[in-house]
Short mmCIF file of C-alpha atoms in Angstrom, two decimals:
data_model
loop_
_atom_site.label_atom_id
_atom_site.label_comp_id
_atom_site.label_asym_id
_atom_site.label_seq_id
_atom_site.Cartn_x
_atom_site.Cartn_y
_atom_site.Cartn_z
CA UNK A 226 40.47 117.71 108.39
CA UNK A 227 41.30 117.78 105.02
CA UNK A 228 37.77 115.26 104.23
CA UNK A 229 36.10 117.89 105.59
CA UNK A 230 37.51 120.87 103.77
CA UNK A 231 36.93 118.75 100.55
CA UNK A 232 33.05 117.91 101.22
CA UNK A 233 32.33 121.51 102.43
CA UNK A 234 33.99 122.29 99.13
CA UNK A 235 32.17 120.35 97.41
CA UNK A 236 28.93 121.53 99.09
CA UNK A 237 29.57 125.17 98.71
CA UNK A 238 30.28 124.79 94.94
CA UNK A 239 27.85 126.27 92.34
CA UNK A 240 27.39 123.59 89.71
CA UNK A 241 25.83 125.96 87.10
CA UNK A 242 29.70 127.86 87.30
CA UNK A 243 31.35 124.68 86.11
CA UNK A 244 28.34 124.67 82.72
CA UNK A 245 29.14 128.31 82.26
CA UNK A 246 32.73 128.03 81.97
CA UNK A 247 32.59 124.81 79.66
CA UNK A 248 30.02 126.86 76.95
CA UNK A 249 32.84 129.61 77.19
CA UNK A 250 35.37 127.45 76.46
CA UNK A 251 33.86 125.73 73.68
CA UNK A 252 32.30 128.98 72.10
CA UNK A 253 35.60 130.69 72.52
CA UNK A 254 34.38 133.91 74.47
CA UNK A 255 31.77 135.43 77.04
CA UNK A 256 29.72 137.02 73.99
CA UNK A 257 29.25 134.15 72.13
CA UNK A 258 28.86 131.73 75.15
CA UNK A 259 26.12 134.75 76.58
CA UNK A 260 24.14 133.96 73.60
CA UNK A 261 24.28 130.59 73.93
CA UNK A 262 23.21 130.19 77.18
CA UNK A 263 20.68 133.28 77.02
CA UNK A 264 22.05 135.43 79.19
CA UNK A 265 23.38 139.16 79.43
CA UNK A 266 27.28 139.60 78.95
CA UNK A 267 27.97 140.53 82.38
CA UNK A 268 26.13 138.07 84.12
CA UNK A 269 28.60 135.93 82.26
CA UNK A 270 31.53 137.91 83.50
CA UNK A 271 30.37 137.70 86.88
CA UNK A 272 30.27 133.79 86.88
CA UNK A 273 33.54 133.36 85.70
CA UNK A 274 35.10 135.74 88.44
CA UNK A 275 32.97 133.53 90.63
CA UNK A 276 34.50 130.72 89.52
CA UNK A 277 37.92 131.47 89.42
CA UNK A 278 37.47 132.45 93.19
CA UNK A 279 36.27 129.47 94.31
CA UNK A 280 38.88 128.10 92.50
CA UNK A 281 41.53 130.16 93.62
CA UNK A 282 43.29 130.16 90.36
CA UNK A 283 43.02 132.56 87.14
CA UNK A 284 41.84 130.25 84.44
CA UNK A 285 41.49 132.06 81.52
CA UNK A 286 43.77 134.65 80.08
CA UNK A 287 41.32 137.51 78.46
CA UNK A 288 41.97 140.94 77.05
CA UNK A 289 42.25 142.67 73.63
CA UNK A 290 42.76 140.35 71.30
CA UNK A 291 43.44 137.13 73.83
CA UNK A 292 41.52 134.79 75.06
CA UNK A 293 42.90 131.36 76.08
CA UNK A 294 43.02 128.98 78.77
CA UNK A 295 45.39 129.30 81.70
CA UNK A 296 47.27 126.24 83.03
CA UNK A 297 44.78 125.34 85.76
CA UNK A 298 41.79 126.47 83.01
CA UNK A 299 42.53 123.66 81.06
CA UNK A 300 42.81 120.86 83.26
CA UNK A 301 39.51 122.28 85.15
CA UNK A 302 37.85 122.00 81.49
CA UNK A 303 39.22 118.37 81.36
CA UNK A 304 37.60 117.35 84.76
CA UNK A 305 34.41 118.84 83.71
CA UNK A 306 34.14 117.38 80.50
CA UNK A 307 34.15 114.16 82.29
CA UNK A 308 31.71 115.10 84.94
CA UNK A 309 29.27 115.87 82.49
CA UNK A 310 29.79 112.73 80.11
CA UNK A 311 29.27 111.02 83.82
CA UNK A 312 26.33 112.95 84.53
CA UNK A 313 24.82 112.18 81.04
CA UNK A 314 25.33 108.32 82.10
CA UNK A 315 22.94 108.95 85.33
CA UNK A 316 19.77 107.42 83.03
CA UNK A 317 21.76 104.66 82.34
CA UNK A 318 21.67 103.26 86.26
CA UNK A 319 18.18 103.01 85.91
CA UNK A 320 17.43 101.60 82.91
CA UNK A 321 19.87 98.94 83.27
CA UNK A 322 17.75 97.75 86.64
CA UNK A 323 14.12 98.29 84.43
CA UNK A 324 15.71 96.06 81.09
CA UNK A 325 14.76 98.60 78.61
CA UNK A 326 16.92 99.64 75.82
CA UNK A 327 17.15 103.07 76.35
CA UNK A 328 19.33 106.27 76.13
CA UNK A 329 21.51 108.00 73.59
CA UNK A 330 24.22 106.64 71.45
CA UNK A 331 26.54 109.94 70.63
CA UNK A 332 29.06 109.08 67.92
CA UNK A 333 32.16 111.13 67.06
CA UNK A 334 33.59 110.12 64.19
CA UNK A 335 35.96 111.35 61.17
CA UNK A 336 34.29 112.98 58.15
CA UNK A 337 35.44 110.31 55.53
CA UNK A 338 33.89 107.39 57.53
CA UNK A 339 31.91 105.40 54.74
CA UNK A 340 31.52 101.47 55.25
CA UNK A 341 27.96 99.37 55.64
CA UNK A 342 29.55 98.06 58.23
CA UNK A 343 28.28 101.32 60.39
CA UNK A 344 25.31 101.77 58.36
CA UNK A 345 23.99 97.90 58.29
CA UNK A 346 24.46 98.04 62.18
CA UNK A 347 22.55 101.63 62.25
CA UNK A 348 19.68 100.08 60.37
CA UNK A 349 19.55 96.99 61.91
CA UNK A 350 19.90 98.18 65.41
CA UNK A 351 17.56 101.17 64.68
CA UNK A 352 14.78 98.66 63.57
CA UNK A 353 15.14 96.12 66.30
CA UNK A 354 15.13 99.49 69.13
CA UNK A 355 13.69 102.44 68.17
CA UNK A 356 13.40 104.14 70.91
CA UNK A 357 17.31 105.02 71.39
CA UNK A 358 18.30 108.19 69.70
CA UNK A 359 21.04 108.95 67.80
CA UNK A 360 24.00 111.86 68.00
CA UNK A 361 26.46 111.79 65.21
CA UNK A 362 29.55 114.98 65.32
CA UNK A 363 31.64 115.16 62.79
CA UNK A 364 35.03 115.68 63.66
CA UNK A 365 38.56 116.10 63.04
CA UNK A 366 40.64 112.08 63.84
CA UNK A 367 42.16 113.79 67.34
CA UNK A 368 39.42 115.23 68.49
CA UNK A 369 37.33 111.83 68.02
CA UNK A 370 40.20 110.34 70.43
CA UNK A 371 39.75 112.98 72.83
CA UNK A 372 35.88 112.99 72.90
CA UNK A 373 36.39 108.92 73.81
CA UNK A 374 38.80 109.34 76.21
CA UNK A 375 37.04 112.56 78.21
CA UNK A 376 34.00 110.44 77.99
CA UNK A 377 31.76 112.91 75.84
CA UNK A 378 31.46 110.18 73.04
CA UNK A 379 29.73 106.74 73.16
CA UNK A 380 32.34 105.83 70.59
CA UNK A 381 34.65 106.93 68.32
CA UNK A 382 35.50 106.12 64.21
CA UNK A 383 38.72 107.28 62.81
CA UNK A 384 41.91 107.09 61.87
CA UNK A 385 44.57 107.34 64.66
CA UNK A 386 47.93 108.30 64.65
CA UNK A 387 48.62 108.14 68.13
CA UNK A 388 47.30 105.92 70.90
CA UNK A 389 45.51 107.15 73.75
CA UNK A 390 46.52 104.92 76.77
CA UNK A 391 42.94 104.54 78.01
CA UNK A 392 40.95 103.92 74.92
CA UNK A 393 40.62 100.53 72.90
CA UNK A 394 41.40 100.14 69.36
CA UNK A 395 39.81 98.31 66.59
CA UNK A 396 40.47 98.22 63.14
CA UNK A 397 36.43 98.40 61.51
CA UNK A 398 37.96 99.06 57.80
CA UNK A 399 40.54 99.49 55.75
CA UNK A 400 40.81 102.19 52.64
CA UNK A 401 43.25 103.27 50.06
CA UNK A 402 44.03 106.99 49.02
CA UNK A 403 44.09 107.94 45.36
CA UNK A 404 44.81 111.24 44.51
CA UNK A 405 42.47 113.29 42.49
CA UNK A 406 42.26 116.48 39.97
CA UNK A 407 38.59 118.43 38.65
CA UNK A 408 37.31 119.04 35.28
CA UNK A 409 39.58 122.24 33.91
CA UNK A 410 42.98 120.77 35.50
CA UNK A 411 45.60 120.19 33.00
CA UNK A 412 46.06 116.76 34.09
CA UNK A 413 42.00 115.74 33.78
CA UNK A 414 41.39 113.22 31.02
CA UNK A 415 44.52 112.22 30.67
CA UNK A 416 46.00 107.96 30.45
CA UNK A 417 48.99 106.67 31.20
CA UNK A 418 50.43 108.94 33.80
CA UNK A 419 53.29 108.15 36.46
CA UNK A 420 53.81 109.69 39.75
CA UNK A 421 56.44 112.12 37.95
CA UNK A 422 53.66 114.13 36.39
CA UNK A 423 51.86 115.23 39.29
CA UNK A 424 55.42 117.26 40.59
CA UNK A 425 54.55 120.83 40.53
CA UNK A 426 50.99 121.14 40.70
CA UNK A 427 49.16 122.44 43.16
CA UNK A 428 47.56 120.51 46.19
CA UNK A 429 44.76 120.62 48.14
CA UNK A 430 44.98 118.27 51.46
CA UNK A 431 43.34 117.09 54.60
CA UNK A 432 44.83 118.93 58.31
CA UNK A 433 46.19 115.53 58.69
CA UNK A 434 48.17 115.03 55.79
CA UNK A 435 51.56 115.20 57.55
CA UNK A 436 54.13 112.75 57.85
CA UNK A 437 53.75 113.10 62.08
CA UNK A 438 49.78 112.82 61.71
CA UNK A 439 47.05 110.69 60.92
CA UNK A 440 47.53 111.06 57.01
CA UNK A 441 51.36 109.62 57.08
CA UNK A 442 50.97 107.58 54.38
CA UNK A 443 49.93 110.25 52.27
CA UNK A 444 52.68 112.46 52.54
CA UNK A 445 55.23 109.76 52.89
CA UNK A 446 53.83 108.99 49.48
CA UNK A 447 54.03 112.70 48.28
CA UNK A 448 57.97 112.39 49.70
CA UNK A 449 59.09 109.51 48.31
CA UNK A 450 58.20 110.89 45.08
CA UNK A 451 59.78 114.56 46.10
CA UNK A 452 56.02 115.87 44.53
CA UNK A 453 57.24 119.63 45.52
CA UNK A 454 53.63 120.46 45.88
CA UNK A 455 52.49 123.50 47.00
CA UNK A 456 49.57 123.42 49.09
CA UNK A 457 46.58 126.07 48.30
CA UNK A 458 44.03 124.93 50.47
CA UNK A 459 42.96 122.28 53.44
CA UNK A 460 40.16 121.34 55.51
CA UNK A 461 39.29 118.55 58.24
CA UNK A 462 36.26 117.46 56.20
CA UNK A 463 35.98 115.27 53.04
CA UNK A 464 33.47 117.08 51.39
CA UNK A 465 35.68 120.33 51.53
CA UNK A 466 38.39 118.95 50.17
CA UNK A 467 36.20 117.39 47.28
CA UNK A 468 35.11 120.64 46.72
CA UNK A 469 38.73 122.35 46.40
CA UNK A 470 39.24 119.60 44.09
CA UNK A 471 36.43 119.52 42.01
CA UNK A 472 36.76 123.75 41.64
CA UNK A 473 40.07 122.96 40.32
CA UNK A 474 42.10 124.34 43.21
CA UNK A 475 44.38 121.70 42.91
CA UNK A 476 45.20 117.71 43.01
CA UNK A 477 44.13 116.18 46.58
CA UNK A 478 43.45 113.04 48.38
CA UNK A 479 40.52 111.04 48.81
CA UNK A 480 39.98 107.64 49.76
CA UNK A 481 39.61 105.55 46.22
CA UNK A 482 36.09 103.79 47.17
CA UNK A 483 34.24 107.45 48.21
CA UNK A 484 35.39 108.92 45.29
CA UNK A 485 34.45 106.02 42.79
CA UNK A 486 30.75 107.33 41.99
CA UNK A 487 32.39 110.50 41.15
CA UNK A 488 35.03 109.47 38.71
CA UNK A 489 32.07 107.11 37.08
CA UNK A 490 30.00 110.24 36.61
CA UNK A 491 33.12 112.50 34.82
CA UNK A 492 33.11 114.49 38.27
CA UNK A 493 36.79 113.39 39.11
CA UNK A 494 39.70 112.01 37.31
CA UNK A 495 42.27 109.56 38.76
CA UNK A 496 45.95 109.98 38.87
CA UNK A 497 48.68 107.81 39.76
CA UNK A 498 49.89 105.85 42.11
CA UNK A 499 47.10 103.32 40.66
CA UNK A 500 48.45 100.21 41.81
CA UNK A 501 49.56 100.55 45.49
CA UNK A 502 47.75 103.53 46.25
CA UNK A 503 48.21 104.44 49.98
CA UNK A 504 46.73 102.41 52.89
CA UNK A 505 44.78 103.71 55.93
CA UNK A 506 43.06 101.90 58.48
CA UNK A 507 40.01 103.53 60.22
CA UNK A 508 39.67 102.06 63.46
CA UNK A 509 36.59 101.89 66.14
CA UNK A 510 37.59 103.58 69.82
CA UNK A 511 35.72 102.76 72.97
CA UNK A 512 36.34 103.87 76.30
CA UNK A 513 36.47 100.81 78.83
CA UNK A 514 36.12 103.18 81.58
CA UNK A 515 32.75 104.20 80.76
CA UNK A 516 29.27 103.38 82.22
CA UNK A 517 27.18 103.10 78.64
CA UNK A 518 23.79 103.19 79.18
CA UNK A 519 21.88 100.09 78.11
CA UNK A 520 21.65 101.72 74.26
CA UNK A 521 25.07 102.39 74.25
CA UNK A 522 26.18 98.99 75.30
CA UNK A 523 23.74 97.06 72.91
CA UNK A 524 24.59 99.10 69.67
CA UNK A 525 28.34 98.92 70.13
CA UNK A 526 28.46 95.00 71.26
CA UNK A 527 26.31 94.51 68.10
CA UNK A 528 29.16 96.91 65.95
CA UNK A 529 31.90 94.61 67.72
CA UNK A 530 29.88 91.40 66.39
CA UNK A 531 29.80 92.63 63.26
CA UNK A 532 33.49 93.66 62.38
CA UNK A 533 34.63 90.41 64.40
CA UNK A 534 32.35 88.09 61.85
CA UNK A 535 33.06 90.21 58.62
CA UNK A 536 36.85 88.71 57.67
CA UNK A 537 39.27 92.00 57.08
CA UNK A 538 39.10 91.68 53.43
CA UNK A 539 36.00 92.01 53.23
CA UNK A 540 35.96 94.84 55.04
CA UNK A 541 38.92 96.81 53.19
CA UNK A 542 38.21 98.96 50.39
CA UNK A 543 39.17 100.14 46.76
CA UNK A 544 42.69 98.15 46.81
CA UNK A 545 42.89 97.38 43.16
CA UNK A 546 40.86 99.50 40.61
CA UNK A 547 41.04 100.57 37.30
CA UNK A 548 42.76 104.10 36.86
CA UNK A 549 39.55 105.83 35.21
CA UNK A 550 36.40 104.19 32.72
CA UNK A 551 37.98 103.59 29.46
CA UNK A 552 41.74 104.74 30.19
#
């Protein structure tokens, strides 16, 4: 009996509910998902009421000034982001049978991610199959994991703080943090400075610089040395965090090879720690649950090959350099 309540369920379901509701979670609102998905506000309205009668459950709290998901909204929203990353694999049965390299490769990855090892594989792979296409997100370390694990990601590049059971892990580089002030800072131009001289300033930071997040190392750094930084600004992306720095908002983070080009051209200056700066490991995530589609499953055995061949230290970045031209 219950078989058959489930298919007729099943049957009776409205598909294009389940797409509505996931726009109006990600957008954040009916408004905003309306325009989205070109429709009028209240025909919106109307499909999530449909929805949450079919569902038998509230899932969204809404009124003035609230909007959030309800218990059973959020793990409907976790079930449908993995019916569409499924759905999005349907090409993928196909293709497989027909030997063409085919589909997309979607990549989530954090914003810091430089290494050839990505871009040699991109090139190469790109050259050898061009056909595939491409999807690259930028996005903040936890929400790379997540974006693996629900299946909305071929793969994921980032650093990780905490495992998700279901994903695999592979370091693809190593990097070291240096911390950084902007033309106008007190501190810019200046030799021969220890970790004592940066107490007092003002910071600038990543989200993750905490000592329970992906940035530990960081702020264990920033607590062994009791810095007593106050922070003025933060953002999930390097390049916004370069900027706070360069505008002279305050001394930040960034790893020591990224900002190199920038302390060659006067852009940057480099403060201490210089000679154990702090390590971070940037790791590759997969999801061994996943059907990849024959694109998918080429470019990342081929990104495997590649870290597996290339011995860690070659792969591990800025360790020892000087602490700025000349000083």
């Amino acid at each position: 009996m219950k078989h058959h309540r489930d298919n007729r369920f099943a049957g009776e379901l409205d598909w294009n509910l389940l797409r509505t509701f996931v726009v109006i979670v990600e957008e954040g609102g009916i408004s905003v998902a309306a325009k989205r998905l070109l429709l009028r506000q209240p025909t919106v309205s109307l499909a999530l009421k449909r929805l949450e009668t079919q569902m038998g459950a509230r899932l969204l709290e809404r009124g003035r000034g609230v909007f959030r998901l309800t218990a059973a909204g959020r793990a409907l929203y976790s079930e449908c982001r993995q019916i569409y990353g499924s759905v999005e694999q349907l090409q993928a049965v196909t293709s497989a049978f027909a030997g063409e390299i085919t589909g997309s490769v979607r990549i989530a990855m954090a914003s810091h991610v430089f290494t050839p090892i990505l871009d040699d594989t991109l090139r190469q792979f790109h050259a050898d199959h061009p056909t595939p296409t491409f999807q690259i997100a930028v996005e903040t370390s936890a929400s790379v994991a997540q974006a693996v694990s629900d299946q909305n990601a071929s793969m994921g590049i980032c650093l990780v703080n905490r495992r998700l059971p279901r994903l695999e892990y592979q370091i693809i580089y190593r990097e070291f943090f240096g911390f950084f002030c902007g033309p106008g800072h007190p501190l810019f131009g200046r030799d021969h400075l220890s970790m004592n001289d940066l107490r007092g300033h003002a910071a600038v930071s990543f989200d993750t610089d905490d000592l329970a997040d992906a940035l530990r190392p960081v702020a264990l750094l920033r607590r062994q040395h009791q810095l007593d930084q106050s922070f003025v600004g933060y953002s999930s992306h390097l390049e916004e965090v370069r900027r706070m720095i360069l505008c002279g908002l305050g001394i930040g983070p960034l790893p020591v090879h990224v900002a190199d080009r920038d302390v060659r051209d006067g852009l940057l200056w480099r403060l201490p720690p210089y000679d154990k700066p702090p390590k971070v490991d940037i790791y590759l995530l997969t999801n061994p649950s996943r059907r990849y589609n024959s694109a998918e499953e080429r470019f990342i055995e081929r990104l495997k090959s590649k870290i597996k061949k290339t011995p860690l230290r070659e792969r591990t970045y800025g360790p020892i350099l000087a602490a700025n031209p000349g000083g």
